[in-house]
């Protein structure tokens, strides 16, 4: 699923084990990941060339098997004062040349919560944005189309 989300970025790398499986709604999850990629495309302006790095791993948090997906880019990053609001509905600070409605990251957050997880932005301003998406490998279904899916392929 991560590989599918990165298809629009010619210059990307995917790090992690070949197979990480989780019970997810593949449609909603890949769309959430694509939204993060779309934001990277929006904020990396010419003459810069977008590079994205994705890392997928299995981790254990509080005794629960989790999947972590990190999506990082080489854009300008997000300032600390804006990080507090980026997941709010209708909040946008996109460049005027590429405006947005401010719904994309709000939907990403909702998909993460629907999968029993969370998303946060952990990048350093001036060094690119880095989104950390964490969710249980098995969770209480809330989207209705869950299936066992390979997260990183």
PDB file of C-alpha atoms in Angstrom:
ATOM      1  CA  UNK A   1       0.000   0.000   0.000  1.00  0.00           C
ATOM      2  CA  UNK A   2       2.847   2.407   0.754  1.00  0.00           C
ATOM      3  CA  UNK A   3       4.458   1.604  -2.581  1.00  0.00           C
ATOM      4  CA  UNK A   4       1.162   2.442  -4.325  1.00  0.00           C
ATOM      5  CA  UNK A   5       0.972   5.803  -2.535  1.00  0.00           C
ATOM      6  CA  UNK A   6       4.534   6.666  -3.612  1.00  0.00           C
ATOM      7  CA  UNK A   7       3.971   5.834  -7.293  1.00  0.00           C
ATOM      8  CA  UNK A   8       3.540   9.521  -8.225  1.00  0.00           C
ATOM      9  CA  UNK A   9       6.982  10.426  -6.842  1.00  0.00           C
ATOM     10  CA  UNK A  10       9.717   9.298  -9.244  1.00  0.00           C
ATOM     11  CA  UNK A  11      12.456   9.983  -6.682  1.00  0.00           C
ATOM     12  CA  UNK A  12      11.567   7.908  -3.608  1.00  0.00           C
ATOM     13  CA  UNK A  13      12.880   5.115  -1.446  1.00  0.00           C
ATOM     14  CA  UNK A  14      11.048   2.538   0.628  1.00  0.00           C
ATOM     15  CA  UNK A  15      12.828   1.076   3.644  1.00  0.00           C
ATOM     16  CA  UNK A  16      11.756  -1.825   5.809  1.00  0.00           C
ATOM     17  CA  UNK A  17      10.938  -5.501   5.666  1.00  0.00           C
ATOM     18  CA  UNK A  18       9.480  -6.872   2.442  1.00  0.00           C
ATOM     19  CA  UNK A  19       6.224  -7.828   4.114  1.00  0.00           C
ATOM     20  CA  UNK A  20       4.355  -6.195   6.975  1.00  0.00           C
ATOM     21  CA  UNK A  21       0.747  -7.307   7.229  1.00  0.00           C
ATOM     22  CA  UNK A  22      -2.099  -5.624   9.079  1.00  0.00           C
ATOM     23  CA  UNK A  23      -5.878  -5.719   9.201  1.00  0.00           C
ATOM     24  CA  UNK A  24      -6.700  -2.484   7.411  1.00  0.00           C
ATOM     25  CA  UNK A  25      -9.116  -0.940   4.991  1.00  0.00           C
ATOM     26  CA  UNK A  26      -6.690  -0.765   2.047  1.00  0.00           C
ATOM     27  CA  UNK A  27      -8.724   1.830   0.134  1.00  0.00           C
ATOM     28  CA  UNK A  28      -8.868   4.326   3.003  1.00  0.00           C
ATOM     29  CA  UNK A  29      -5.292   3.699   4.123  1.00  0.00           C
ATOM     30  CA  UNK A  30      -3.743   4.168   0.683  1.00  0.00           C
ATOM     31  CA  UNK A  31      -5.816   7.324   0.151  1.00  0.00           C
ATOM     32  CA  UNK A  32      -4.569   8.719   3.476  1.00  0.00           C
ATOM     33  CA  UNK A  33      -0.973   7.989   2.488  1.00  0.00           C
ATOM     34  CA  UNK A  34      -1.560   9.543  -0.953  1.00  0.00           C
ATOM     35  CA  UNK A  35      -2.831  12.696   0.752  1.00  0.00           C
ATOM     36  CA  UNK A  36       0.466  13.032   2.626  1.00  0.00           C
ATOM     37  CA  UNK A  37       2.338  12.531  -0.666  1.00  0.00           C
ATOM     38  CA  UNK A  38       0.097  15.123  -2.377  1.00  0.00           C
ATOM     39  CA  UNK A  39       0.975  17.651   0.322  1.00  0.00           C
ATOM     40  CA  UNK A  40       4.666  17.009  -0.264  1.00  0.00           C
ATOM     41  CA  UNK A  41       4.162  17.611  -3.988  1.00  0.00           C
ATOM     42  CA  UNK A  42       2.338  20.868  -3.169  1.00  0.00           C
ATOM     43  CA  UNK A  43       5.056  22.260  -0.900  1.00  0.00           C
ATOM     44  CA  UNK A  44       8.229  21.274  -2.761  1.00  0.00           C
ATOM     45  CA  UNK A  45       8.324  24.050  -5.332  1.00  0.00           C
ATOM     46  CA  UNK A  46      10.605  24.280  -8.379  1.00  0.00           C
ATOM     47  CA  UNK A  47      13.516  24.352  -8.826  1.00  0.00           C
ATOM     48  CA  UNK A  48      13.642  21.839  -5.962  1.00  0.00           C
ATOM     49  CA  UNK A  49      12.994  18.200  -6.846  1.00  0.00           C
ATOM     50  CA  UNK A  50      10.799  16.187  -4.495  1.00  0.00           C
ATOM     51  CA  UNK A  51      12.395  13.226  -2.760  1.00  0.00           C
ATOM     52  CA  UNK A  52      10.382  11.063  -0.390  1.00  0.00           C
ATOM     53  CA  UNK A  53      11.518   8.378   2.002  1.00  0.00           C
ATOM     54  CA  UNK A  54       9.080   5.881   3.452  1.00  0.00           C
ATOM     55  CA  UNK A  55       9.860   3.471   6.243  1.00  0.00           C
ATOM     56  CA  UNK A  56       7.556   0.653   7.293  1.00  0.00           C
ATOM     57  CA  UNK A  57       8.158  -1.360  10.443  1.00  0.00           C
ATOM     58  CA  UNK A  58       6.490  -3.562  13.012  1.00  0.00           C
ATOM     59  CA  UNK A  59       6.802  -2.223  16.545  1.00  0.00           C
ATOM     60  CA  UNK A  60       5.368  -3.047  19.972  1.00  0.00           C
ATOM     61  CA  UNK A  61       3.779  -0.293  22.046  1.00  0.00           C
ATOM     62  CA  UNK A  62       2.263  -1.057  25.457  1.00  0.00           C
ATOM     63  CA  UNK A  63       2.324  -4.757  24.586  1.00  0.00           C
ATOM     64  CA  UNK A  64       0.375  -4.271  21.334  1.00  0.00           C
ATOM     65  CA  UNK A  65       1.770  -5.225  17.900  1.00  0.00           C
ATOM     66  CA  UNK A  66       1.698  -2.069  15.786  1.00  0.00           C
ATOM     67  CA  UNK A  67       2.629  -0.985  12.284  1.00  0.00           C
ATOM     68  CA  UNK A  68       4.529   2.261  11.849  1.00  0.00           C
ATOM     69  CA  UNK A  69       4.700   4.053   8.517  1.00  0.00           C
ATOM     70  CA  UNK A  70       6.970   7.085   8.271  1.00  0.00           C
ATOM     71  CA  UNK A  71       6.686   9.333   5.209  1.00  0.00           C
ATOM     72  CA  UNK A  72       9.345  12.052   5.011  1.00  0.00           C
ATOM     73  CA  UNK A  73      10.091  14.618   2.317  1.00  0.00           C
ATOM     74  CA  UNK A  74      12.764  17.174   1.484  1.00  0.00           C
ATOM     75  CA  UNK A  75      10.421  20.173   1.517  1.00  0.00           C
ATOM     76  CA  UNK A  76      10.490  23.195   3.803  1.00  0.00           C
ATOM     77  CA  UNK A  77       8.953  21.364   6.747  1.00  0.00           C
ATOM     78  CA  UNK A  78       6.282  22.625   9.112  1.00  0.00           C
ATOM     79  CA  UNK A  79       6.901  25.228  11.795  1.00  0.00           C
ATOM     80  CA  UNK A  80       6.027  24.338  15.375  1.00  0.00           C
ATOM     81  CA  UNK A  81       3.255  26.942  15.544  1.00  0.00           C
ATOM     82  CA  UNK A  82       1.554  25.357  12.515  1.00  0.00           C
ATOM     83  CA  UNK A  83       2.029  21.741  13.643  1.00  0.00           C
ATOM     84  CA  UNK A  84      -0.621  22.258  16.325  1.00  0.00           C
ATOM     85  CA  UNK A  85      -3.279  22.940  13.673  1.00  0.00           C
ATOM     86  CA  UNK A  86      -2.393  20.924  10.566  1.00  0.00           C
ATOM     87  CA  UNK A  87      -4.869  18.136  11.388  1.00  0.00           C
ATOM     88  CA  UNK A  88      -7.732  20.587  12.025  1.00  0.00           C
ATOM     89  CA  UNK A  89     -10.502  20.682   9.419  1.00  0.00           C
ATOM     90  CA  UNK A  90     -10.264  23.644   7.031  1.00  0.00           C
ATOM     91  CA  UNK A  91      -6.809  24.716   8.214  1.00  0.00           C
ATOM     92  CA  UNK A  92      -4.492  25.381   5.286  1.00  0.00           C
ATOM     93  CA  UNK A  93      -1.297  27.305   4.737  1.00  0.00           C
ATOM     94  CA  UNK A  94      -0.567  26.122   1.222  1.00  0.00           C
ATOM     95  CA  UNK A  95       1.309  28.416  -1.168  1.00  0.00           C
ATOM     96  CA  UNK A  96      -1.008  30.814  -3.015  1.00  0.00           C
ATOM     97  CA  UNK A  97      -0.006  29.163  -6.285  1.00  0.00           C
ATOM     98  CA  UNK A  98      -1.333  25.811  -5.002  1.00  0.00           C
ATOM     99  CA  UNK A  99      -4.190  26.513  -2.574  1.00  0.00           C
ATOM    100  CA  UNK A 100      -5.997  23.817  -0.647  1.00  0.00           C
ATOM    101  CA  UNK A 101      -9.241  23.442   1.271  1.00  0.00           C
ATOM    102  CA  UNK A 102      -7.567  22.322   4.483  1.00  0.00           C
ATOM    103  CA  UNK A 103      -9.313  18.953   4.587  1.00  0.00           C
ATOM    104  CA  UNK A 104      -6.606  16.515   3.508  1.00  0.00           C
ATOM    105  CA  UNK A 105      -4.665  16.079   6.742  1.00  0.00           C
ATOM    106  CA  UNK A 106      -7.881  16.168   8.745  1.00  0.00           C
ATOM    107  CA  UNK A 107      -9.046  13.138   6.751  1.00  0.00           C
ATOM    108  CA  UNK A 108      -5.656  11.462   7.255  1.00  0.00           C
ATOM    109  CA  UNK A 109      -6.098  11.868  11.005  1.00  0.00           C
ATOM    110  CA  UNK A 110      -9.602  10.410  10.856  1.00  0.00           C
ATOM    111  CA  UNK A 111      -8.394   7.366   8.914  1.00  0.00           C
ATOM    112  CA  UNK A 112      -5.625   6.818  11.476  1.00  0.00           C
ATOM    113  CA  UNK A 113      -8.129   6.985  14.347  1.00  0.00           C
ATOM    114  CA  UNK A 114     -10.571   4.696  12.519  1.00  0.00           C
ATOM    115  CA  UNK A 115      -7.757   2.133  12.354  1.00  0.00           C
ATOM    116  CA  UNK A 116      -7.181   2.482  16.105  1.00  0.00           C
ATOM    117  CA  UNK A 117      -4.059   4.565  15.596  1.00  0.00           C
ATOM    118  CA  UNK A 118      -2.751   8.074  15.210  1.00  0.00           C
ATOM    119  CA  UNK A 119      -0.738  10.278  12.873  1.00  0.00           C
ATOM    120  CA  UNK A 120       1.685  13.018  13.865  1.00  0.00           C
ATOM    121  CA  UNK A 121       4.177  15.289  12.156  1.00  0.00           C
ATOM    122  CA  UNK A 122       7.683  14.835  13.563  1.00  0.00           C
ATOM    123  CA  UNK A 123       9.881  16.666  11.049  1.00  0.00           C
ATOM    124  CA  UNK A 124      12.252  19.528  11.779  1.00  0.00           C
ATOM    125  CA  UNK A 125      11.307  22.880  10.269  1.00  0.00           C
ATOM    126  CA  UNK A 126      13.677  23.675   7.409  1.00  0.00           C
ATOM    127  CA  UNK A 127      14.569  20.001   6.896  1.00  0.00           C
ATOM    128  CA  UNK A 128      11.316  18.587   5.525  1.00  0.00           C
ATOM    129  CA  UNK A 129       8.052  17.195   6.834  1.00  0.00           C
ATOM    130  CA  UNK A 130       7.919  13.734   8.381  1.00  0.00           C
ATOM    131  CA  UNK A 131       4.590  12.051   9.108  1.00  0.00           C
ATOM    132  CA  UNK A 132       4.458   9.119  11.514  1.00  0.00           C
ATOM    133  CA  UNK A 133       1.389   6.911  11.036  1.00  0.00           C
ATOM    134  CA  UNK A 134       0.969   4.231  13.748  1.00  0.00           C
ATOM    135  CA  UNK A 135      -1.865   1.711  14.007  1.00  0.00           C
ATOM    136  CA  UNK A 136      -2.414  -1.761  15.489  1.00  0.00           C
ATOM    137  CA  UNK A 137      -1.848  -4.783  13.282  1.00  0.00           C
ATOM    138  CA  UNK A 138      -5.238  -6.011  14.489  1.00  0.00           C
ATOM    139  CA  UNK A 139      -7.905  -3.585  15.556  1.00  0.00           C
ATOM    140  CA  UNK A 140     -11.600  -3.155  16.224  1.00  0.00           C
ATOM    141  CA  UNK A 141     -13.151  -2.653  12.760  1.00  0.00           C
ATOM    142  CA  UNK A 142     -14.686   0.756  12.207  1.00  0.00           C
ATOM    143  CA  UNK A 143     -14.468   1.334   8.456  1.00  0.00           C
ATOM    144  CA  UNK A 144     -16.241  -1.804   7.302  1.00  0.00           C
ATOM    145  CA  UNK A 145     -13.909  -3.016   4.537  1.00  0.00           C
ATOM    146  CA  UNK A 146     -11.028  -4.430   6.560  1.00  0.00           C
ATOM    147  CA  UNK A 147      -8.890  -7.190   5.237  1.00  0.00           C
ATOM    148  CA  UNK A 148      -5.437  -8.548   5.828  1.00  0.00           C
ATOM    149  CA  UNK A 149      -3.277  -6.364   3.581  1.00  0.00           C
ATOM    150  CA  UNK A 150       0.435  -6.044   2.881  1.00  0.00           C
ATOM    151  CA  UNK A 151       1.152  -2.539   4.094  1.00  0.00           C
ATOM    152  CA  UNK A 152       4.410  -1.848   2.285  1.00  0.00           C
ATOM    153  CA  UNK A 153       3.779  -3.372  -1.136  1.00  0.00           C
TER     154      UNK A 153
END
